[in-house]
Short mmCIF file of C-alpha atoms in Angstrom, two decimals:
data_model
loop_
_atom_site.label_atom_id
_atom_site.label_comp_id
_atom_site.label_asym_id
_atom_site.label_seq_id
_atom_site.Cartn_x
_atom_site.Cartn_y
_atom_site.Cartn_z
CA MET A 1 175.56 141.82 117.01
CA SER A 2 175.87 139.26 115.14
CA LYS A 3 175.57 140.66 111.08
CA HIS A 4 173.90 137.38 109.87
CA ILE A 5 171.03 137.55 112.48
CA ILE A 6 170.65 140.72 111.44
CA LYS A 7 170.79 141.17 107.74
CA ALA A 8 168.57 137.73 107.70
CA ILE A 9 166.06 140.39 109.69
CA VAL A 10 166.13 143.32 106.92
CA GLU A 11 165.42 140.39 104.61
CA LYS A 12 162.51 139.21 105.89
CA ASP A 13 161.48 142.94 106.33
CA ILE A 14 162.04 144.38 103.29
CA ARG A 15 159.76 141.03 101.73
CA ALA A 16 157.66 141.99 103.85
CA THR A 17 157.32 144.86 102.87
CA PHE A 18 156.89 144.75 98.77
CA SER A 19 154.94 142.21 99.16
CA SER A 20 152.23 144.55 100.88
CA LYS A 21 151.25 146.50 97.85
CA LYS A 22 149.06 148.70 100.02
CA ILE A 23 152.33 149.81 101.97
CA TRP A 24 154.53 149.89 98.59
CA VAL A 25 152.56 150.65 95.78
CA PRO A 26 151.41 154.01 97.82
CA MET A 27 155.24 155.06 97.60
CA PHE A 28 155.74 154.66 94.45
CA ILE A 29 152.72 155.79 93.41
CA LEU A 30 153.73 159.16 95.36
CA VAL A 31 157.52 159.05 94.16
CA ILE A 32 156.54 158.83 90.43
CA LEU A 33 153.67 161.44 90.56
CA LEU A 34 155.37 164.02 92.54
CA CYS A 35 159.44 163.59 91.41
CA MET A 36 159.59 162.30 87.93
CA ILE A 37 155.73 163.77 86.68
CA VAL A 38 155.29 166.67 88.09
CA PRO A 39 158.11 168.28 87.34
CA ALA A 40 158.51 167.19 84.04
CA ILE A 41 154.76 168.84 82.99
CA ILE A 42 155.57 171.47 84.07
CA ALA A 43 159.64 171.51 82.66
CA TYR A 44 157.84 170.40 79.31
CA CYS A 45 154.93 173.00 79.48
CA GLY A 46 156.71 175.86 80.49
CA LEU A 47 159.98 175.66 77.92
CA TYR A 48 157.76 174.12 74.70
CA THR A 49 154.49 176.03 75.42
CA GLY A 50 154.49 178.92 76.88
CA VAL A 51 151.58 178.35 79.74
CA PHE A 52 153.14 180.38 81.27
CA ASN A 53 154.18 183.29 79.70
CA ASN A 54 151.56 185.15 79.59
CA PRO A 55 150.44 185.26 83.02
CA ALA A 56 148.08 188.38 85.00
CA GLU A 57 150.01 191.07 86.25
CA ASP A 58 149.62 190.77 89.67
CA ILE A 59 150.77 187.72 89.63
CA GLU A 60 153.83 188.61 87.39
CA LYS A 61 154.60 191.75 89.23
CA PRO A 62 155.32 189.08 93.03
CA ILE A 63 157.86 186.46 89.94
CA ASN A 64 159.96 188.93 88.67
CA SER A 65 159.91 191.38 92.55
CA VAL A 66 161.15 187.18 93.95
CA ILE A 67 163.71 187.35 91.20
CA GLN A 68 164.92 190.68 91.94
CA SER A 69 165.13 190.46 95.63
CA PHE A 70 166.98 186.79 95.71
CA PRO A 71 169.97 186.95 98.22
CA ASP A 72 171.93 184.94 96.02
CA GLU A 73 173.55 186.66 92.95
CA ALA A 74 174.30 183.94 90.71
CA MET A 75 171.40 182.94 90.59
CA ARG A 76 169.43 185.83 90.00
CA GLU A 77 171.41 187.05 87.18
CA LYS A 78 170.59 183.49 85.38
CA LEU A 79 166.91 183.54 86.36
CA ALA A 80 167.35 187.15 85.20
CA ALA A 81 169.49 186.86 81.56
CA LEU A 82 167.09 183.63 81.56
CA PRO A 83 164.64 184.70 78.39
CA THR A 84 160.58 184.11 79.27
CA LEU A 85 158.84 184.15 82.45
CA GLY A 86 157.91 180.41 81.01
CA SER A 87 162.30 179.22 81.46
CA LYS A 88 162.58 181.36 84.66
CA PHE A 89 159.89 179.66 86.61
CA VAL A 90 161.16 175.64 85.55
CA TYR A 91 164.01 176.85 86.99
CA TYR A 92 163.36 178.24 89.56
CA PHE A 93 161.73 175.26 90.66
CA MET A 94 163.88 172.75 89.43
CA ASN A 95 166.51 174.31 91.56
CA PHE A 96 164.18 175.47 94.50
CA MET A 97 160.10 174.75 94.51
CA LEU A 98 161.00 170.51 94.28
CA ILE A 99 162.97 170.60 96.91
CA PRO A 100 160.56 170.40 99.30
CA PHE A 101 159.19 167.49 96.98
CA PHE A 102 161.91 165.73 97.27
CA LEU A 103 161.78 165.87 101.80
CA MET A 104 158.16 165.33 102.24
CA VAL A 105 158.01 162.26 99.51
CA THR A 106 161.35 160.82 102.03
CA ILE A 107 159.69 161.64 104.86
CA ILE A 108 156.12 159.75 103.70
CA ASN A 109 157.98 156.59 101.98
CA SER A 110 160.22 156.67 105.46
CA MET A 111 157.65 156.72 107.54
CA VAL A 112 154.85 154.01 105.42
CA ILE A 113 157.97 151.53 106.11
CA ALA A 114 159.78 152.27 109.69
CA SER A 115 155.91 152.28 111.19
CA ASN A 116 154.62 149.10 109.42
CA SER A 117 157.93 147.64 112.13
CA PHE A 118 157.26 146.28 115.52
CA ALA A 119 153.10 147.66 114.24
CA GLY A 120 153.47 145.54 111.41
CA GLU A 121 155.36 142.47 113.93
CA LYS A 122 152.30 143.09 116.06
CA GLU A 123 149.05 142.31 113.39
CA ARG A 124 150.56 139.63 110.99
CA ASN A 125 151.29 138.60 114.89
CA THR A 126 154.55 137.93 114.17
CA LEU A 127 156.70 139.59 117.05
CA GLU A 128 155.96 137.20 120.07
CA THR A 129 158.20 134.93 117.46
CA LEU A 130 161.11 137.48 117.68
CA LEU A 131 160.82 138.10 120.84
CA PHE A 132 161.00 134.64 122.01
CA ALA A 133 164.23 134.72 119.45
CA PRO A 134 167.46 134.70 120.13
CA VAL A 135 168.21 138.42 119.39
CA SER A 136 168.94 141.30 121.25
CA ILE A 137 166.15 143.80 120.88
CA LYS A 138 169.86 145.89 119.44
CA GLU A 139 170.11 143.51 116.93
CA LEU A 140 166.92 144.13 116.28
CA PHE A 141 165.74 147.87 115.93
CA VAL A 142 169.00 147.54 113.60
CA ALA A 143 168.15 145.74 112.14
CA LYS A 144 164.45 147.38 110.99
CA VAL A 145 165.97 150.81 110.97
CA ILE A 146 168.52 149.07 107.78
CA ALA A 147 165.11 146.98 106.10
CA ALA A 148 163.37 150.73 106.46
CA PHE A 149 166.20 153.22 104.71
CA ILE A 150 167.24 150.85 102.30
CA PRO A 151 164.22 150.51 100.56
CA THR A 152 163.57 154.59 100.84
CA ILE A 153 166.36 155.67 100.29
CA ALA A 154 166.72 153.23 96.42
CA LEU A 155 163.80 154.91 96.24
CA THR A 156 164.83 158.90 96.66
CA PHE A 157 168.10 157.69 94.57
CA GLY A 158 166.32 156.23 92.27
CA ALA A 159 163.99 158.72 90.76
CA PHE A 160 166.45 161.20 91.30
CA ILE A 161 168.97 160.38 88.63
CA VAL A 162 165.39 159.86 86.12
CA ASN A 163 165.44 164.14 86.88
CA ILE A 164 169.05 164.17 85.84
CA LEU A 165 168.21 162.58 82.83
CA VAL A 166 164.10 163.48 81.91
CA LEU A 167 164.83 167.06 83.25
CA ASN A 168 167.99 167.57 80.89
CA PHE A 169 167.02 166.91 78.39
CA ILE A 170 163.79 168.45 77.89
CA SER A 171 165.63 171.72 79.64
CA TYR A 172 168.65 172.11 78.26
CA SER A 173 167.87 172.98 75.13
CA ILE A 174 166.76 176.07 75.78
CA ILE A 175 168.08 177.13 80.32
CA ARG A 176 172.15 176.00 79.07
CA GLU A 177 172.22 174.17 82.06
CA LEU A 178 172.96 170.37 83.66
CA LEU A 179 170.17 170.67 86.58
CA PHE A 180 169.99 168.57 89.70
CA LEU A 181 174.70 168.44 89.62
CA ASN A 182 174.91 171.87 91.97
CA VAL A 183 175.96 172.59 95.08
CA THR A 184 172.37 172.66 96.63
CA TRP A 185 170.99 169.27 94.49
CA LEU A 186 174.85 167.68 95.52
CA LEU A 187 173.94 168.52 99.50
CA LEU A 188 170.28 167.76 100.04
CA MET A 189 171.06 163.87 97.98
CA PHE A 190 173.89 162.79 100.17
CA TRP A 191 174.22 165.12 103.21
CA VAL A 192 170.64 166.12 104.13
CA ILE A 193 168.83 163.04 102.76
CA PRO A 194 170.32 160.52 104.14
CA ALA A 195 170.52 162.13 107.94
CA LEU A 196 167.16 163.19 107.97
CA VAL A 197 165.79 159.20 106.20
CA LEU A 198 167.69 158.30 109.41
CA PHE A 199 166.35 160.60 111.37
CA ASN A 200 162.42 159.83 110.14
CA ILE A 201 162.48 155.91 110.56
CA ILE A 202 164.38 156.01 113.86
CA LEU A 203 161.97 158.31 115.39
CA SER A 204 159.51 156.25 113.60
CA VAL A 205 160.80 152.38 114.50
CA LEU A 206 160.55 153.77 118.69
CA VAL A 207 156.55 154.77 118.10
CA SER A 208 156.25 151.93 116.74
CA ALA A 209 157.47 150.31 119.61
CA LYS A 210 155.17 151.46 121.45
CA VAL A 211 151.18 151.32 119.03
CA LYS A 212 149.33 149.05 118.96
CA SER A 213 149.04 149.38 114.98
CA PHE A 214 150.19 150.37 111.67
CA GLN A 215 147.49 153.46 111.26
CA GLU A 216 147.75 154.36 115.01
CA ALA A 217 151.59 154.46 113.63
CA GLN A 218 151.72 156.29 110.64
CA GLN A 219 149.41 159.09 112.34
CA PHE A 220 152.23 159.75 115.13
CA GLY A 221 154.72 159.53 111.82
CA GLY A 222 152.47 161.93 110.15
CA ILE A 223 153.58 165.02 112.10
CA MET A 224 157.02 164.96 110.27
CA VAL A 225 155.02 166.73 106.79
CA LEU A 226 154.48 169.45 108.53
CA PRO A 227 157.15 171.52 108.41
CA ILE A 228 157.96 170.52 104.87
CA VAL A 229 154.63 171.97 104.04
CA GLY A 230 155.88 174.94 105.74
CA ILE A 231 158.86 174.59 102.95
CA ILE A 232 156.97 174.54 100.84
CA ILE A 233 154.71 177.58 101.42
CA SER A 234 158.02 179.69 102.06
CA GLN A 235 159.39 178.87 98.54
CA ALA A 236 156.62 179.46 97.26
CA SER A 237 155.96 183.26 98.43
CA GLY A 238 159.52 183.40 98.92
CA LEU A 239 159.83 183.96 102.56
CA PHE A 240 163.32 182.13 102.66
CA PHE A 241 165.08 179.65 100.27
CA LEU A 242 166.47 176.11 100.92
CA SER A 243 170.17 177.77 100.48
CA SER A 244 173.38 175.61 100.10
CA LEU A 245 173.68 177.04 103.63
CA ILE A 246 170.48 176.24 105.39
CA LEU A 247 170.61 172.89 104.03
CA PHE A 248 173.92 172.07 105.91
CA LEU A 249 172.89 173.56 109.53
CA ILE A 250 169.94 170.90 108.46
CA GLY A 251 171.69 168.42 107.92
CA VAL A 252 173.69 169.13 111.67
CA GLY A 253 170.49 169.88 113.01
CA LEU A 254 169.51 165.75 111.91
CA LEU A 255 172.78 164.76 112.67
CA LEU A 256 172.51 166.14 115.95
CA GLY A 257 168.80 164.51 116.07
CA ASN A 258 170.27 161.72 115.91
CA ILE A 259 172.22 160.64 118.37
CA LEU A 260 169.27 161.71 120.27
CA LEU A 261 167.33 159.40 119.39
CA LEU A 262 170.18 156.30 119.07
CA LYS A 263 170.89 157.45 122.58
CA TRP A 264 166.56 157.33 123.07
CA VAL A 265 166.71 153.16 121.56
CA THR A 266 168.76 152.77 125.10
CA VAL A 267 165.15 152.68 126.72
CA PHE A 268 163.92 149.15 124.68
CA ASN A 269 166.83 147.74 125.55
CA SER A 270 165.53 145.53 127.42
CA ARG A 271 163.16 142.63 126.43
CA ASN A 272 160.51 143.16 129.01
CA ASN A 273 159.63 146.94 128.08
CA LEU A 274 158.93 146.03 124.19
CA PHE A 275 157.64 142.83 125.39
CA GLU A 276 155.11 144.56 127.45
CA SER A 277 154.52 147.20 124.94
CA GLN A 278 153.35 144.79 122.70
CA ILE A 279 150.87 142.87 123.98
CA HIS A 280 149.34 145.02 127.18
#
């Protein structure tokens, strides 16, 4: 494979992504809202306004029940030791409820960028030029995956760094612990998120190579969001928790899924197959 060709396609795709407001504006809004503003508001309100300290009895009992039955002993003791119900809620939210938010934002953003790969080329009438250029299908797929991977990871890690700075500034005086610098969050960011981004991008690129428009590609990719909704509900209800072990196993499953998808990509190693799927 030619590194120069791949680099040229990656740079072209990234420029195309950030030159289209309908693509990058919703991405930034989603990251800023769900992964920065909402956590900051919850942290401030829970720790300094007392808004969560006097809930109705039918709400307080389930919360205390979840704390008492928490499977991790160290986490259970930490939650029990926090002074107010608001601080307990903030600590629980930052360590567990915020994780699905990051997963959802990562999936949506990678899906949007990757869906714009082949389908976007088709809509911009530039795919034919690529297909007739001296570029192998393998180089084309690798470039498309990299072009979606870099912005998605940059946005996700940018939000993570902002949270480390802002939320620890808000919460440390009360919680007395640095949030986000534990095994669970580090596994999420450096093991699960990269594997998830790669899996979703490869899948979205494959779908994008089959459909005719950007909107069609997004509709297929939207199915990936459904499991995250289930995780949010399960985390909120206490059915199960995204522990370090579960996150590690999720990362292993995604790694195996990536291997299978990469083998599937070989189906498109024919220029004629890709050309026919887009033109006819």
